[in-house]
Amino acid sequence: NEIVIPSSGALRGRGRTRQYTYADIVLLKVVAKLLHQGISVLRCKKALLALRRRYPAKSGLLQKKYFVTDGNEVFLQNSGVLERIATGQMSFAFVLDLGPIRSHVSTQLENRRAG
Protein backbone atom coordinates (compact mmCIF):
# COMPACT_ATOMS: atom_id res chain seq x y z
CA ASN A 1 0.00 0.00 0.00
CA GLU A 2 2.68 2.44 -0.96
CA ILE A 3 1.66 5.87 -2.13
CA VAL A 4 4.34 6.26 -4.82
CA ILE A 5 6.02 3.19 -6.26
CA PRO A 6 9.36 3.65 -8.07
CA SER A 7 8.68 3.09 -11.74
CA SER A 8 12.22 2.32 -12.85
CA GLY A 9 12.79 -1.27 -13.93
CA ALA A 10 15.02 -2.12 -10.96
CA LEU A 11 14.08 -5.13 -8.87
CA ARG A 12 13.02 -4.41 -5.31
CA GLY A 13 14.18 -6.18 -2.24
CA ARG A 14 16.33 -5.98 0.83
CA GLY A 15 19.63 -4.24 0.18
CA ARG A 16 18.56 -2.84 -3.18
CA THR A 17 18.23 0.88 -3.72
CA ARG A 18 15.00 2.29 -5.04
CA GLN A 19 15.42 4.19 -8.27
CA TYR A 20 12.87 6.90 -8.90
CA THR A 21 12.28 8.48 -12.29
CA TYR A 22 11.73 12.18 -12.91
CA ALA A 23 7.96 11.58 -13.04
CA ASP A 24 8.12 9.72 -9.70
CA ILE A 25 9.88 12.66 -8.04
CA VAL A 26 7.35 15.15 -9.45
CA LEU A 27 4.57 12.93 -8.12
CA LEU A 28 6.25 12.72 -4.69
CA LYS A 29 6.43 16.53 -4.58
CA VAL A 30 2.73 16.79 -5.50
CA VAL A 31 1.81 14.33 -2.73
CA ALA A 32 3.96 16.22 -0.21
CA LYS A 33 2.27 19.51 -1.09
CA LEU A 34 -1.21 17.96 -0.88
CA LEU A 35 -0.47 16.46 2.52
CA HIS A 36 0.99 19.76 3.71
CA GLN A 37 -2.22 21.52 2.60
CA GLY A 38 -4.31 19.16 4.73
CA ILE A 39 -5.51 16.58 2.21
CA SER A 40 -5.81 13.24 3.99
CA VAL A 41 -3.50 10.34 3.17
CA LEU A 42 -6.53 8.25 2.21
CA ARG A 43 -7.72 10.86 -0.30
CA CYS A 44 -4.18 11.10 -1.71
CA LYS A 45 -4.06 7.34 -2.15
CA LYS A 46 -7.43 7.32 -3.90
CA ALA A 47 -6.37 10.14 -6.19
CA LEU A 48 -3.10 8.41 -7.05
CA LEU A 49 -4.84 5.12 -7.77
CA ALA A 50 -7.15 6.95 -10.17
CA LEU A 51 -4.13 8.71 -11.71
CA ARG A 52 -2.35 5.35 -12.21
CA ARG A 53 -5.43 3.84 -13.85
CA ARG A 54 -5.79 6.83 -16.17
CA TYR A 55 -2.07 7.30 -16.90
CA PRO A 56 -0.17 4.07 -16.16
CA ALA A 57 3.15 5.55 -17.33
CA LYS A 58 2.73 8.66 -15.13
CA SER A 59 3.10 10.79 -18.25
CA GLY A 60 -0.21 12.52 -17.65
CA LEU A 61 1.18 14.44 -14.72
CA LEU A 62 4.12 15.67 -16.79
CA GLN A 63 1.97 16.76 -19.73
CA LYS A 64 -0.45 18.90 -17.73
CA LYS A 65 0.12 22.35 -16.34
CA TYR A 66 -2.03 22.27 -13.19
CA PHE A 67 -2.94 19.66 -10.59
CA VAL A 68 -6.24 20.81 -9.06
CA THR A 69 -8.14 19.46 -6.07
CA ASP A 70 -11.05 20.57 -3.93
CA GLY A 71 -10.11 18.07 -1.22
CA ASN A 72 -12.41 15.40 -2.63
CA GLU A 73 -11.85 15.23 -6.36
CA VAL A 74 -8.58 15.53 -8.25
CA PHE A 75 -8.26 17.17 -11.65
CA LEU A 76 -5.52 17.89 -14.16
CA GLN A 77 -5.79 21.13 -16.08
CA ASN A 78 -4.14 22.33 -19.24
CA SER A 79 -5.14 25.15 -21.59
CA GLY A 80 -8.49 25.81 -19.93
CA VAL A 81 -9.61 22.16 -20.02
CA LEU A 82 -10.15 20.43 -16.69
CA GLU A 83 -9.91 16.62 -16.64
CA ARG A 84 -11.42 14.69 -13.75
CA ILE A 85 -8.89 11.98 -12.91
CA ALA A 86 -11.34 9.36 -11.67
CA THR A 87 -13.44 9.32 -14.85
CA GLY A 88 -11.43 11.17 -17.48
CA GLN A 89 -14.40 13.49 -17.94
CA MET A 90 -13.35 16.77 -19.50
CA SER A 91 -14.85 20.18 -18.88
CA PHE A 92 -13.85 23.74 -19.55
CA ALA A 93 -12.34 25.67 -16.69
CA PHE A 94 -11.90 29.40 -16.57
CA VAL A 95 -9.96 31.15 -13.88
CA LEU A 96 -10.75 34.83 -13.46
CA ASP A 97 -8.72 37.26 -11.39
CA LEU A 98 -11.43 39.11 -9.46
CA GLY A 99 -9.12 41.95 -8.37
CA PRO A 100 -9.19 43.84 -11.69
CA ILE A 101 -12.94 43.26 -12.05
CA ARG A 102 -13.63 44.71 -8.57
CA SER A 103 -11.29 47.60 -9.30
CA HIS A 104 -13.07 48.36 -12.59
CA VAL A 105 -16.51 48.28 -10.94
CA SER A 106 -15.30 50.51 -8.09
CA THR A 107 -13.86 53.02 -10.56
CA GLN A 108 -17.10 53.02 -12.55
CA LEU A 109 -19.16 53.61 -9.40
CA GLU A 110 -16.87 56.42 -8.23
CA ASN A 111 -17.10 58.08 -11.67
CA ARG A 112 -20.91 57.88 -11.54
CA ARG A 113 -21.03 59.41 -8.09
CA ALA A 114 -18.62 62.20 -9.06
CA GLY A 115 -20.39 63.01 -12.34
mmCIF file of C-alpha atoms in Angstrom:
data_model
loop_
_atom_site.group_PDB
_atom_site.id
_atom_site.type_symbol
_atom_site.label_atom_id
_atom_site.label_comp_id
_atom_site.label_asym_id
_atom_site.label_seq_id
_atom_site.Cartn_x
_atom_site.Cartn_y
_atom_site.Cartn_z
ATOM 1 C CA ASN A 1 0.000 0.000 0.000
ATOM 2 C CA GLU A 2 2.682 2.435 -0.965
ATOM 3 C CA ILE A 3 1.665 5.874 -2.131
ATOM 4 C CA VAL A 4 4.341 6.256 -4.824
ATOM 5 C CA ILE A 5 6.021 3.187 -6.256
ATOM 6 C CA PRO A 6 9.363 3.651 -8.072
ATOM 7 C CA SER A 7 8.681 3.086 -11.740
ATOM 8 C CA SER A 8 12.222 2.317 -12.848
ATOM 9 C CA GLY A 9 12.794 -1.267 -13.931
ATOM 10 C CA ALA A 10 15.024 -2.123 -10.961
ATOM 11 C CA LEU A 11 14.078 -5.134 -8.868
ATOM 12 C CA ARG A 12 13.018 -4.412 -5.314
ATOM 13 C CA GLY A 13 14.182 -6.178 -2.240
ATOM 14 C CA ARG A 14 16.327 -5.982 0.829
ATOM 15 C CA GLY A 15 19.629 -4.241 0.184
ATOM 16 C CA ARG A 16 18.557 -2.840 -3.181
ATOM 17 C CA THR A 17 18.231 0.879 -3.722
ATOM 18 C CA ARG A 18 15.002 2.294 -5.042
ATOM 19 C CA GLN A 19 15.416 4.188 -8.274
ATOM 20 C CA TYR A 20 12.867 6.895 -8.895
ATOM 21 C CA THR A 21 12.279 8.482 -12.287
ATOM 22 C CA TYR A 22 11.731 12.176 -12.908
ATOM 23 C CA ALA A 23 7.961 11.576 -13.041
ATOM 24 C CA ASP A 24 8.116 9.717 -9.697
ATOM 25 C CA ILE A 25 9.880 12.658 -8.042
ATOM 26 C CA VAL A 26 7.349 15.148 -9.449
ATOM 27 C CA LEU A 27 4.566 12.931 -8.122
ATOM 28 C CA LEU A 28 6.247 12.719 -4.695
ATOM 29 C CA LYS A 29 6.431 16.526 -4.579
ATOM 30 C CA VAL A 30 2.731 16.788 -5.497
ATOM 31 C CA VAL A 31 1.813 14.330 -2.734
ATOM 32 C CA ALA A 32 3.958 16.216 -0.206
ATOM 33 C CA LYS A 33 2.269 19.512 -1.091
ATOM 34 C CA LEU A 34 -1.207 17.962 -0.877
ATOM 35 C CA LEU A 35 -0.471 16.456 2.520
ATOM 36 C CA HIS A 36 0.985 19.758 3.707
ATOM 37 C CA GLN A 37 -2.224 21.521 2.601
ATOM 38 C CA GLY A 38 -4.314 19.164 4.728
ATOM 39 C CA ILE A 39 -5.507 16.581 2.208
ATOM 40 C CA SER A 40 -5.807 13.238 3.990
ATOM 41 C CA VAL A 41 -3.495 10.343 3.174
ATOM 42 C CA LEU A 42 -6.532 8.248 2.212
ATOM 43 C CA ARG A 43 -7.716 10.863 -0.298
ATOM 44 C CA CYS A 44 -4.175 11.104 -1.709
ATOM 45 C CA LYS A 45 -4.061 7.340 -2.147
ATOM 46 C CA LYS A 46 -7.432 7.316 -3.903
ATOM 47 C CA ALA A 47 -6.368 10.141 -6.194
ATOM 48 C CA LEU A 48 -3.097 8.413 -7.051
ATOM 49 C CA LEU A 49 -4.843 5.116 -7.766
ATOM 50 C CA ALA A 50 -7.145 6.951 -10.169
ATOM 51 C CA LEU A 51 -4.134 8.708 -11.715
ATOM 52 C CA ARG A 52 -2.346 5.353 -12.210
ATOM 53 C CA ARG A 53 -5.434 3.844 -13.848
ATOM 54 C CA ARG A 54 -5.793 6.831 -16.166
ATOM 55 C CA TYR A 55 -2.070 7.302 -16.902
ATOM 56 C CA PRO A 56 -0.168 4.066 -16.159
ATOM 57 C CA ALA A 57 3.152 5.548 -17.333
ATOM 58 C CA LYS A 58 2.730 8.663 -15.125
ATOM 59 C CA SER A 59 3.101 10.788 -18.252
ATOM 60 C CA GLY A 60 -0.214 12.521 -17.654
ATOM 61 C CA LEU A 61 1.176 14.439 -14.721
ATOM 62 C CA LEU A 62 4.119 15.669 -16.795
ATOM 63 C CA GLN A 63 1.975 16.763 -19.728
ATOM 64 C CA LYS A 64 -0.452 18.899 -17.728
ATOM 65 C CA LYS A 65 0.119 22.349 -16.341
ATOM 66 C CA TYR A 66 -2.025 22.267 -13.185
ATOM 67 C CA PHE A 67 -2.937 19.657 -10.592
ATOM 68 C CA VAL A 68 -6.237 20.814 -9.060
ATOM 69 C CA THR A 69 -8.144 19.465 -6.073
ATOM 70 C CA ASP A 70 -11.051 20.566 -3.926
ATOM 71 C CA GLY A 71 -10.112 18.066 -1.223
ATOM 72 C CA ASN A 72 -12.413 15.403 -2.626
ATOM 73 C CA GLU A 73 -11.848 15.231 -6.362
ATOM 74 C CA VAL A 74 -8.577 15.526 -8.253
ATOM 75 C CA PHE A 75 -8.261 17.169 -11.645
ATOM 76 C CA LEU A 76 -5.517 17.887 -14.164
ATOM 77 C CA GLN A 77 -5.791 21.126 -16.080
ATOM 78 C CA ASN A 78 -4.137 22.327 -19.239
ATOM 79 C CA SER A 79 -5.144 25.146 -21.590
ATOM 80 C CA GLY A 80 -8.490 25.810 -19.930
ATOM 81 C CA VAL A 81 -9.608 22.165 -20.019
ATOM 82 C CA LEU A 82 -10.151 20.430 -16.694
ATOM 83 C CA GLU A 83 -9.914 16.619 -16.637
ATOM 84 C CA ARG A 84 -11.417 14.693 -13.747
ATOM 85 C CA ILE A 85 -8.886 11.979 -12.909
ATOM 86 C CA ALA A 86 -11.339 9.359 -11.671
ATOM 87 C CA THR A 87 -13.437 9.319 -14.854
ATOM 88 C CA GLY A 88 -11.427 11.173 -17.477
ATOM 89 C CA GLN A 89 -14.402 13.491 -17.937
ATOM 90 C CA MET A 90 -13.350 16.768 -19.502
ATOM 91 C CA SER A 91 -14.847 20.176 -18.883
ATOM 92 C CA PHE A 92 -13.853 23.735 -19.548
ATOM 93 C CA ALA A 93 -12.342 25.669 -16.694
ATOM 94 C CA PHE A 94 -11.904 29.396 -16.572
ATOM 95 C CA VAL A 95 -9.959 31.155 -13.879
ATOM 96 C CA LEU A 96 -10.747 34.831 -13.458
ATOM 97 C CA ASP A 97 -8.716 37.262 -11.392
ATOM 98 C CA LEU A 98 -11.426 39.105 -9.461
ATOM 99 C CA GLY A 99 -9.124 41.951 -8.366
ATOM 100 C CA PRO A 100 -9.191 43.837 -11.688
ATOM 101 C CA ILE A 101 -12.944 43.263 -12.046
ATOM 102 C CA ARG A 102 -13.628 44.707 -8.574
ATOM 103 C CA SER A 103 -11.293 47.605 -9.304
ATOM 104 C CA HIS A 104 -13.071 48.357 -12.590
ATOM 105 C CA VAL A 105 -16.509 48.281 -10.944
ATOM 106 C CA SER A 106 -15.300 50.508 -8.090
ATOM 107 C CA THR A 107 -13.864 53.020 -10.564
ATOM 108 C CA GLN A 108 -17.103 53.019 -12.554
ATOM 109 C CA LEU A 109 -19.158 53.613 -9.398
ATOM 110 C CA GLU A 110 -16.870 56.419 -8.233
ATOM 111 C CA ASN A 111 -17.099 58.082 -11.668
ATOM 112 C CA ARG A 112 -20.908 57.884 -11.542
ATOM 113 C CA ARG A 113 -21.032 59.412 -8.094
ATOM 114 C CA ALA A 114 -18.622 62.204 -9.061
ATOM 115 C CA GLY A 115 -20.387 63.006 -12.342
#
